[in-house]
Amino acid sequence: MNPANLDILVLYYSRHGSTRQLAELIAQGIDSVKGCDARLRTVPAVSTVAEATQPEIPDQGAPYVELKDLEECAGLAMGSPTRFGNMAAPLKYFWDGTSSQWLSGTLAGKPACVFTSTGSLHGGQESTLLSMMLPLMHHGMVLLGLPYTQPELMTTASGGSPYGASHWSGVNGSHAISEDTRSLAIALGRRLAQIACKLQGR
Ligand SMILES: Cc1cc2nc3c(=O)[nH]c(=O)nc-3n(C[C@H](O)[C@H](O)[C@H](O)COP(=O)(O)O)c2cc1C
């Protein structure tokens, strides 16, 4: 890793691994852009039992996000499984603890994109993607999606939309990531990194 490179945060929550697979593809797209490194981070699960705690280091996947990751990143990709047409609580909980970063404009002007995984094809990919943009807009981020110059957007029968990357995991996560979903996730990461470079005048 080159310390002069721009770090792009890929922040996700994933219970069963489908959203994590998308996050890794988005990271691949970011890393394909010269001068950019993906920084993969996750959030701990939340519990109705106030005393419940998570291990300091997750059992699998990326390390837990820290607030300094928001300061240090030049852009952000955020991914969540769809939960009743919306983002999962652990990510929402994380954003609810970012008032100080909101007040100081830590993320203002930085580019962002979103991604999700659903159990059913029409189970709310687009509503989740669009609603995940809301806290990022409050933070002043510059939201971007996927343009129709990506030919897979016209043909995909699995996931991927102008609002961001998405995966149809099926019941019990039985569906592998399709070729269209894979290309669109990588393209989204690449686009995010390219725009982050342009915004930094690189
Ligand atoms: C509480 C809960 C709510 C869910 N709501 C939806 C939903 O609204 N639409 C849908 O298609 N799938 C829904 N699912 C299924 C997950 O979105 C799907 O399994 C996803 O791929 C899991 O991602 P992960 O492997 O990253 O955890 C829900 C799952 C849970 C546990």
Short mmCIF file of N, CA and C in Angstrom, two decimals, residues 34-182:
data_model
loop_
_atom_site.label_atom_id
_atom_site.label_comp_id
_atom_site.label_asym_id
_atom_site.label_seq_id
_atom_site.Cartn_x
_atom_site.Cartn_y
_atom_site.Cartn_z
N LYS A 34 -5.66 3.40 -10.29
CA LYS A 34 -4.32 3.79 -9.84
C LYS A 34 -4.42 4.91 -8.80
N GLY A 35 -3.72 4.75 -7.69
CA GLY A 35 -3.72 5.80 -6.66
C GLY A 35 -4.81 5.64 -5.62
N CYS A 36 -5.59 4.55 -5.71
CA CYS A 36 -6.68 4.35 -4.74
C CYS A 36 -6.57 2.98 -4.07
N ASP A 37 -6.84 2.94 -2.77
CA ASP A 37 -6.87 1.69 -2.01
C ASP A 37 -8.23 1.57 -1.32
N ALA A 38 -8.82 0.37 -1.38
CA ALA A 38 -10.06 0.12 -0.64
C ALA A 38 -9.72 -0.18 0.81
N ARG A 39 -10.50 0.37 1.73
CA ARG A 39 -10.35 0.06 3.16
C ARG A 39 -11.67 -0.59 3.61
N LEU A 40 -11.67 -1.90 3.74
CA LEU A 40 -12.90 -2.64 4.09
C LEU A 40 -13.12 -2.60 5.60
N ARG A 41 -14.32 -2.24 6.00
CA ARG A 41 -14.65 -2.19 7.42
C ARG A 41 -16.10 -2.65 7.61
N THR A 42 -16.38 -3.22 8.80
CA THR A 42 -17.74 -3.64 9.10
C THR A 42 -18.19 -3.03 10.43
N VAL A 43 -19.41 -3.35 10.82
CA VAL A 43 -19.94 -2.87 12.11
C VAL A 43 -20.39 -4.08 12.92
N PRO A 44 -20.33 -4.00 14.27
CA PRO A 44 -20.81 -5.13 15.07
C PRO A 44 -22.32 -5.25 15.00
N ALA A 45 -22.82 -6.46 15.25
CA ALA A 45 -24.27 -6.66 15.35
C ALA A 45 -24.79 -5.89 16.57
N VAL A 46 -26.06 -5.55 16.56
CA VAL A 46 -26.67 -4.95 17.77
C VAL A 46 -27.64 -5.95 18.36
N SER A 47 -27.99 -5.71 19.62
CA SER A 47 -28.82 -6.67 20.34
C SER A 47 -29.83 -5.94 21.19
N THR A 48 -30.99 -6.57 21.41
CA THR A 48 -31.97 -5.97 22.32
C THR A 48 -31.51 -6.13 23.77
N VAL A 49 -30.52 -7.02 23.97
CA VAL A 49 -29.97 -7.20 25.32
C VAL A 49 -28.82 -6.22 25.47
N ALA A 50 -29.00 -5.21 26.33
CA ALA A 50 -28.02 -4.12 26.41
C ALA A 50 -26.64 -4.61 26.80
N GLU A 51 -26.55 -5.71 27.56
CA GLU A 51 -25.25 -6.18 28.03
C GLU A 51 -24.48 -6.97 26.97
N ALA A 52 -25.16 -7.35 25.90
CA ALA A 52 -24.48 -8.20 24.90
C ALA A 52 -23.34 -7.43 24.26
N THR A 53 -22.21 -8.10 24.09
CA THR A 53 -21.07 -7.44 23.45
C THR A 53 -20.53 -8.35 22.36
N GLN A 54 -19.79 -7.75 21.45
CA GLN A 54 -19.16 -8.50 20.37
C GLN A 54 -17.68 -8.65 20.69
N PRO A 55 -17.01 -9.66 20.11
CA PRO A 55 -15.56 -9.75 20.29
C PRO A 55 -14.89 -8.50 19.74
N GLU A 56 -13.71 -8.17 20.26
CA GLU A 56 -13.03 -6.95 19.80
C GLU A 56 -12.68 -7.01 18.33
N ILE A 57 -12.38 -8.22 17.87
CA ILE A 57 -12.07 -8.40 16.44
C ILE A 57 -13.13 -9.35 15.89
N PRO A 58 -13.76 -9.01 14.74
CA PRO A 58 -14.80 -9.89 14.20
C PRO A 58 -14.25 -11.29 13.88
N ASP A 59 -15.12 -12.30 14.00
CA ASP A 59 -14.71 -13.68 13.69
C ASP A 59 -14.30 -13.81 12.23
N GLN A 60 -15.00 -13.09 11.37
CA GLN A 60 -14.66 -13.16 9.94
C GLN A 60 -14.94 -11.81 9.30
N GLY A 61 -14.37 -11.61 8.11
CA GLY A 61 -14.60 -10.37 7.38
C GLY A 61 -13.67 -9.26 7.86
N ALA A 62 -14.07 -8.04 7.56
CA ALA A 62 -13.21 -6.87 7.80
C ALA A 62 -13.22 -6.47 9.28
N PRO A 63 -12.22 -5.65 9.71
CA PRO A 63 -12.25 -5.10 11.07
C PRO A 63 -13.46 -4.16 11.25
N TYR A 64 -13.77 -3.88 12.51
CA TYR A 64 -14.85 -2.92 12.77
C TYR A 64 -14.41 -1.52 12.38
N VAL A 65 -15.37 -0.75 11.88
CA VAL A 65 -15.10 0.63 11.50
C VAL A 65 -14.84 1.48 12.75
N GLU A 66 -14.00 2.47 12.61
CA GLU A 66 -13.78 3.46 13.66
C GLU A 66 -14.13 4.82 13.08
N LEU A 67 -14.44 5.78 13.95
CA LEU A 67 -14.85 7.09 13.44
C LEU A 67 -13.72 7.75 12.65
N LYS A 68 -12.47 7.42 12.99
CA LYS A 68 -11.36 8.02 12.24
C LYS A 68 -11.36 7.54 10.79
N ASP A 69 -11.98 6.37 10.50
CA ASP A 69 -12.06 5.91 9.11
C ASP A 69 -12.87 6.90 8.27
N LEU A 70 -13.87 7.54 8.90
CA LEU A 70 -14.68 8.53 8.17
C LEU A 70 -13.84 9.76 7.84
N GLU A 71 -12.97 10.12 8.80
CA GLU A 71 -12.11 11.29 8.56
C GLU A 71 -11.07 11.01 7.48
N GLU A 72 -10.51 9.81 7.52
CA GLU A 72 -9.37 9.49 6.65
C GLU A 72 -9.77 9.11 5.23
N CYS A 73 -11.04 8.75 5.01
CA CYS A 73 -11.41 8.25 3.67
C CYS A 73 -11.65 9.40 2.70
N ALA A 74 -11.43 9.09 1.41
CA ALA A 74 -11.70 10.08 0.35
C ALA A 74 -13.03 9.79 -0.32
N GLY A 75 -13.70 8.74 0.11
CA GLY A 75 -14.99 8.35 -0.46
C GLY A 75 -15.50 7.16 0.32
N LEU A 76 -16.76 6.80 0.07
CA LEU A 76 -17.38 5.74 0.88
C LEU A 76 -18.34 4.92 0.03
N ALA A 77 -18.22 3.59 0.14
CA ALA A 77 -19.25 2.68 -0.39
C ALA A 77 -19.88 2.01 0.82
N MET A 78 -21.21 2.02 0.90
CA MET A 78 -21.87 1.44 2.07
C MET A 78 -22.82 0.33 1.63
N GLY A 79 -22.70 -0.84 2.28
CA GLY A 79 -23.53 -1.98 1.90
C GLY A 79 -24.23 -2.61 3.07
N SER A 80 -25.47 -3.05 2.82
CA SER A 80 -26.26 -3.68 3.87
C SER A 80 -27.15 -4.75 3.27
N PRO A 81 -27.41 -5.82 4.01
CA PRO A 81 -28.50 -6.70 3.60
C PRO A 81 -29.80 -5.92 3.68
N THR A 82 -30.75 -6.23 2.83
CA THR A 82 -32.08 -5.62 2.95
C THR A 82 -32.81 -6.25 4.12
N ARG A 83 -33.31 -5.39 5.00
CA ARG A 83 -34.13 -5.85 6.13
C ARG A 83 -35.45 -5.11 6.06
N PHE A 84 -36.49 -5.83 5.65
CA PHE A 84 -37.82 -5.22 5.50
C PHE A 84 -37.75 -3.95 4.65
N GLY A 85 -37.05 -4.07 3.53
CA GLY A 85 -36.99 -2.96 2.57
C GLY A 85 -36.09 -1.82 2.99
N ASN A 86 -35.24 -2.05 3.97
CA ASN A 86 -34.42 -0.95 4.51
C ASN A 86 -33.05 -1.49 4.93
N MET A 87 -32.16 -0.59 5.35
CA MET A 87 -30.84 -1.06 5.80
C MET A 87 -30.96 -1.77 7.15
N ALA A 88 -29.98 -2.61 7.47
CA ALA A 88 -29.97 -3.35 8.72
C ALA A 88 -29.62 -2.43 9.89
N ALA A 89 -30.18 -2.77 11.07
CA ALA A 89 -30.02 -1.93 12.26
C ALA A 89 -28.56 -1.65 12.64
N PRO A 90 -27.64 -2.61 12.53
CA PRO A 90 -26.26 -2.30 12.96
C PRO A 90 -25.65 -1.12 12.22
N LEU A 91 -25.98 -0.98 10.94
CA LEU A 91 -25.45 0.17 10.20
C LEU A 91 -26.14 1.45 10.61
N LYS A 92 -27.45 1.38 10.80
CA LYS A 92 -28.20 2.56 11.23
C LYS A 92 -27.68 3.02 12.60
N TYR A 93 -27.42 2.03 13.46
CA TYR A 93 -26.89 2.34 14.80
C TYR A 93 -25.55 3.06 14.69
N PHE A 94 -24.72 2.58 13.77
CA PHE A 94 -23.42 3.25 13.58
C PHE A 94 -23.64 4.71 13.17
N TRP A 95 -24.52 4.94 12.18
CA TRP A 95 -24.73 6.32 11.71
C TRP A 95 -25.33 7.20 12.80
N ASP A 96 -26.14 6.60 13.67
CA ASP A 96 -26.73 7.39 14.75
C ASP A 96 -25.67 7.89 15.75
N GLY A 97 -24.49 7.34 15.66
CA GLY A 97 -23.40 7.79 16.55
C GLY A 97 -22.42 8.73 15.86
N THR A 98 -22.85 9.34 14.74
CA THR A 98 -21.90 10.18 14.00
C THR A 98 -22.28 11.67 14.02
N SER A 99 -22.96 12.11 15.08
CA SER A 99 -23.38 13.53 15.14
C SER A 99 -22.18 14.46 15.06
N SER A 100 -21.11 14.08 15.75
CA SER A 100 -19.94 14.96 15.79
C SER A 100 -19.35 15.12 14.39
N GLN A 101 -19.32 14.01 13.62
CA GLN A 101 -18.78 14.08 12.25
C GLN A 101 -19.73 14.87 11.35
N TRP A 102 -21.02 14.77 11.62
CA TRP A 102 -22.01 15.55 10.86
C TRP A 102 -21.81 17.04 11.13
N LEU A 103 -21.65 17.38 12.43
CA LEU A 103 -21.47 18.79 12.80
C LEU A 103 -20.21 19.38 12.19
N SER A 104 -19.16 18.59 12.12
CA SER A 104 -17.89 19.13 11.61
C SER A 104 -17.72 18.93 10.11
N GLY A 105 -18.71 18.33 9.45
CA GLY A 105 -18.65 18.20 7.99
C GLY A 105 -17.55 17.25 7.51
N THR A 106 -17.27 16.23 8.33
CA THR A 106 -16.18 15.29 8.00
C THR A 106 -16.35 14.65 6.62
N LEU A 107 -17.59 14.36 6.25
CA LEU A 107 -17.83 13.65 4.99
C LEU A 107 -18.33 14.57 3.88
N ALA A 108 -18.54 15.83 4.20
CA ALA A 108 -19.14 16.76 3.23
C ALA A 108 -18.25 16.88 1.99
N GLY A 109 -18.87 16.70 0.83
CA GLY A 109 -18.15 16.83 -0.44
C GLY A 109 -17.45 15.57 -0.90
N LYS A 110 -17.48 14.51 -0.07
CA LYS A 110 -16.84 13.25 -0.50
C LYS A 110 -17.86 12.40 -1.26
N PRO A 111 -17.42 11.63 -2.27
CA PRO A 111 -18.36 10.83 -3.04
C PRO A 111 -18.76 9.55 -2.29
N ALA A 112 -19.96 9.06 -2.58
CA ALA A 112 -20.46 7.86 -1.91
C ALA A 112 -21.36 7.06 -2.84
N CYS A 113 -21.43 5.76 -2.60
CA CYS A 113 -22.37 4.89 -3.31
C CYS A 113 -22.84 3.81 -2.36
N VAL A 114 -23.87 3.07 -2.76
CA VAL A 114 -24.49 2.09 -1.86
C VAL A 114 -24.70 0.76 -2.58
N PHE A 115 -24.79 -0.32 -1.77
CA PHE A 115 -25.04 -1.65 -2.33
C PHE A 115 -25.81 -2.50 -1.33
N THR A 116 -26.54 -3.49 -1.85
CA THR A 116 -27.35 -4.33 -0.96
C THR A 116 -27.49 -5.74 -1.49
N SER A 117 -27.94 -6.63 -0.62
CA SER A 117 -28.26 -8.01 -0.99
C SER A 117 -29.64 -8.34 -0.45
N THR A 118 -30.46 -9.02 -1.26
CA THR A 118 -31.81 -9.38 -0.82
C THR A 118 -32.05 -10.88 -0.98
N GLY A 119 -33.01 -11.37 -0.20
CA GLY A 119 -33.39 -12.78 -0.31
C GLY A 119 -34.24 -13.04 -1.53
N SER A 120 -35.13 -12.08 -1.87
CA SER A 120 -35.99 -12.25 -3.04
C SER A 120 -35.71 -11.13 -4.03
N LEU A 121 -35.96 -11.43 -5.30
CA LEU A 121 -35.57 -10.48 -6.35
C LEU A 121 -36.27 -9.15 -6.21
N HIS A 122 -37.57 -9.20 -5.87
CA HIS A 122 -38.32 -7.95 -5.75
C HIS A 122 -38.60 -7.62 -4.28
N GLY A 123 -37.66 -7.98 -3.43
CA GLY A 123 -37.86 -7.81 -1.98
C GLY A 123 -37.39 -6.47 -1.44
N GLY A 124 -37.07 -5.52 -2.34
CA GLY A 124 -36.76 -4.18 -1.83
C GLY A 124 -35.35 -3.68 -2.11
N GLN A 125 -34.70 -4.21 -3.15
CA GLN A 125 -33.34 -3.73 -3.45
C GLN A 125 -33.32 -2.21 -3.62
N GLU A 126 -34.26 -1.71 -4.44
CA GLU A 126 -34.21 -0.27 -4.76
C GLU A 126 -34.61 0.59 -3.58
N SER A 127 -35.61 0.14 -2.79
CA SER A 127 -35.99 0.95 -1.62
C SER A 127 -34.84 0.99 -0.62
N THR A 128 -34.13 -0.11 -0.48
CA THR A 128 -32.99 -0.14 0.45
C THR A 128 -31.88 0.79 -0.04
N LEU A 129 -31.57 0.68 -1.33
CA LEU A 129 -30.50 1.52 -1.87
C LEU A 129 -30.84 3.00 -1.70
N LEU A 130 -32.06 3.36 -2.07
CA LEU A 130 -32.43 4.78 -2.00
C LEU A 130 -32.45 5.28 -0.55
N SER A 131 -32.97 4.45 0.36
CA SER A 131 -33.04 4.93 1.75
C SER A 131 -31.66 4.94 2.42
N MET A 132 -30.75 4.09 1.96
CA MET A 132 -29.39 4.14 2.51
C MET A 132 -28.67 5.44 2.14
N MET A 133 -29.16 6.08 1.06
CA MET A 133 -28.52 7.34 0.65
C MET A 133 -28.84 8.49 1.62
N LEU A 134 -29.97 8.35 2.35
CA LEU A 134 -30.45 9.50 3.14
C LEU A 134 -29.44 9.97 4.19
N PRO A 135 -28.93 9.10 5.07
CA PRO A 135 -27.96 9.62 6.05
C PRO A 135 -26.71 10.17 5.38
N LEU A 136 -26.34 9.59 4.24
CA LEU A 136 -25.14 10.07 3.55
C LEU A 136 -25.37 11.47 2.99
N MET A 137 -26.60 11.74 2.55
CA MET A 137 -26.93 13.08 2.07
C MET A 137 -26.92 14.08 3.23
N HIS A 138 -27.42 13.66 4.37
CA HIS A 138 -27.37 14.55 5.54
C HIS A 138 -25.93 14.90 5.90
N HIS A 139 -25.03 13.95 5.64
CA HIS A 139 -23.61 14.19 5.90
C HIS A 139 -22.96 15.00 4.77
N GLY A 140 -23.74 15.37 3.76
CA GLY A 140 -23.20 16.22 2.69
C GLY A 140 -22.41 15.48 1.63
N MET A 141 -22.60 14.16 1.59
CA MET A 141 -21.83 13.39 0.61
C MET A 141 -22.42 13.56 -0.79
N VAL A 142 -21.59 13.32 -1.80
CA VAL A 142 -22.00 13.44 -3.20
C VAL A 142 -22.34 12.02 -3.68
N LEU A 143 -23.63 11.74 -3.83
CA LEU A 143 -24.07 10.38 -4.15
C LEU A 143 -23.91 10.06 -5.62
N LEU A 144 -23.46 8.86 -5.91
CA LEU A 144 -23.40 8.44 -7.30
C LEU A 144 -23.93 7.02 -7.43
N GLY A 145 -24.45 6.74 -8.63
CA GLY A 145 -24.98 5.41 -8.92
C GLY A 145 -24.25 4.83 -10.12
N LEU A 146 -24.99 4.02 -10.88
CA LEU A 146 -24.40 3.40 -12.07
C LEU A 146 -25.07 3.95 -13.32
N PRO A 147 -24.29 4.34 -14.33
CA PRO A 147 -24.88 4.87 -15.56
C PRO A 147 -25.28 3.74 -16.52
N TYR A 148 -26.22 4.02 -17.40
CA TYR A 148 -26.65 3.00 -18.38
C TYR A 148 -25.61 2.74 -19.46
N THR A 149 -24.48 3.43 -19.39
CA THR A 149 -23.37 3.05 -20.27
C THR A 149 -22.79 1.71 -19.83
N GLN A 150 -23.19 1.24 -18.64
CA GLN A 150 -22.86 -0.15 -18.24
C GLN A 150 -23.90 -1.04 -18.89
N PRO A 151 -23.55 -1.82 -19.91
CA PRO A 151 -24.55 -2.57 -20.67
C PRO A 151 -25.33 -3.58 -19.82
N GLU A 152 -24.71 -4.08 -18.73
CA GLU A 152 -25.39 -5.09 -17.90
C GLU A 152 -26.66 -4.56 -17.27
N LEU A 153 -26.76 -3.23 -17.12
CA LEU A 153 -27.97 -2.67 -16.49
C LEU A 153 -29.21 -2.97 -17.31
N MET A 154 -29.05 -3.11 -18.62
CA MET A 154 -30.19 -3.39 -19.51
C MET A 154 -30.58 -4.86 -19.50
N THR A 155 -29.65 -5.71 -19.13
CA THR A 155 -29.90 -7.15 -19.31
C THR A 155 -30.00 -7.92 -18.00
N THR A 156 -29.58 -7.32 -16.90
CA THR A 156 -29.48 -8.12 -15.67
C THR A 156 -30.83 -8.72 -15.25
N ALA A 157 -30.79 -9.97 -14.84
CA ALA A 157 -31.99 -10.63 -14.32
C ALA A 157 -31.73 -11.03 -12.87
N SER A 158 -30.75 -10.37 -12.24
CA SER A 158 -30.41 -10.74 -10.86
C SER A 158 -30.32 -9.48 -9.98
N GLY A 159 -29.34 -8.65 -10.20
CA GLY A 159 -29.18 -7.46 -9.37
C GLY A 159 -28.48 -6.38 -10.15
N GLY A 160 -28.35 -5.21 -9.51
CA GLY A 160 -27.71 -4.07 -10.17
C GLY A 160 -28.77 -3.12 -10.67
N SER A 161 -28.63 -1.83 -10.32
CA SER A 161 -29.61 -0.84 -10.75
C SER A 161 -28.90 0.51 -10.85
N PRO A 162 -29.57 1.52 -11.45
CA PRO A 162 -28.93 2.84 -11.49
C PRO A 162 -28.66 3.40 -10.10
N TYR A 163 -29.29 2.83 -9.07
CA TYR A 163 -29.13 3.35 -7.71
C TYR A 163 -27.95 2.70 -6.96
N GLY A 164 -27.38 1.66 -7.56
CA GLY A 164 -26.25 1.01 -6.91
C GLY A 164 -26.18 -0.46 -7.24
N ALA A 165 -25.20 -1.13 -6.64
CA ALA A 165 -25.02 -2.57 -6.89
C ALA A 165 -25.93 -3.36 -5.97
N SER A 166 -26.42 -4.50 -6.46
CA SER A 166 -27.25 -5.35 -5.60
C SER A 166 -27.15 -6.80 -6.06
N HIS A 167 -27.45 -7.68 -5.10
CA HIS A 167 -27.33 -9.13 -5.33
C HIS A 167 -28.61 -9.79 -4.84
N TRP A 168 -29.10 -10.74 -5.61
CA TRP A 168 -30.26 -11.54 -5.22
C TRP A 168 -29.70 -12.85 -4.65
N SER A 169 -29.65 -12.95 -3.32
CA SER A 169 -28.96 -14.09 -2.70
C SER A 169 -29.81 -15.35 -2.67
N GLY A 170 -31.16 -15.20 -2.83
CA GLY A 170 -32.05 -16.37 -2.74
C GLY A 170 -32.21 -16.81 -1.29
N VAL A 171 -33.09 -17.79 -1.13
CA VAL A 171 -33.34 -18.32 0.22
C VAL A 171 -32.05 -18.99 0.71
N ASN A 172 -31.67 -18.71 1.95
CA ASN A 172 -30.44 -19.26 2.55
C ASN A 172 -29.17 -18.91 1.78
N GLY A 173 -29.20 -17.80 1.03
CA GLY A 173 -27.99 -17.37 0.31
C GLY A 173 -27.54 -18.36 -0.74
N SER A 174 -28.50 -19.10 -1.34
CA SER A 174 -28.12 -20.20 -2.24
C SER A 174 -27.66 -19.74 -3.63
N HIS A 175 -27.95 -18.47 -3.99
CA HIS A 175 -27.54 -18.01 -5.33
C HIS A 175 -26.11 -17.48 -5.31
N ALA A 176 -25.31 -17.95 -6.26
CA ALA A 176 -23.97 -17.37 -6.43
C ALA A 176 -24.13 -15.99 -7.06
N ILE A 177 -23.13 -15.15 -6.90
CA ILE A 177 -23.15 -13.82 -7.54
C ILE A 177 -23.13 -14.03 -9.05
N SER A 178 -24.09 -13.42 -9.74
CA SER A 178 -24.17 -13.59 -11.21
C SER A 178 -23.08 -12.75 -11.88
N GLU A 179 -22.83 -13.04 -13.13
CA GLU A 179 -21.82 -12.29 -13.88
C GLU A 179 -22.21 -10.81 -13.99
N ASP A 180 -23.52 -10.54 -14.23
CA ASP A 180 -23.97 -9.15 -14.34
C ASP A 180 -23.76 -8.41 -13.01
N THR A 181 -24.16 -9.05 -11.93
CA THR A 181 -24.00 -8.42 -10.60
C THR A 181 -22.53 -8.15 -10.32
N ARG A 182 -21.71 -9.13 -10.65
CA ARG A 182 -20.26 -9.00 -10.42
C ARG A 182 -19.68 -7.82 -11.19
#
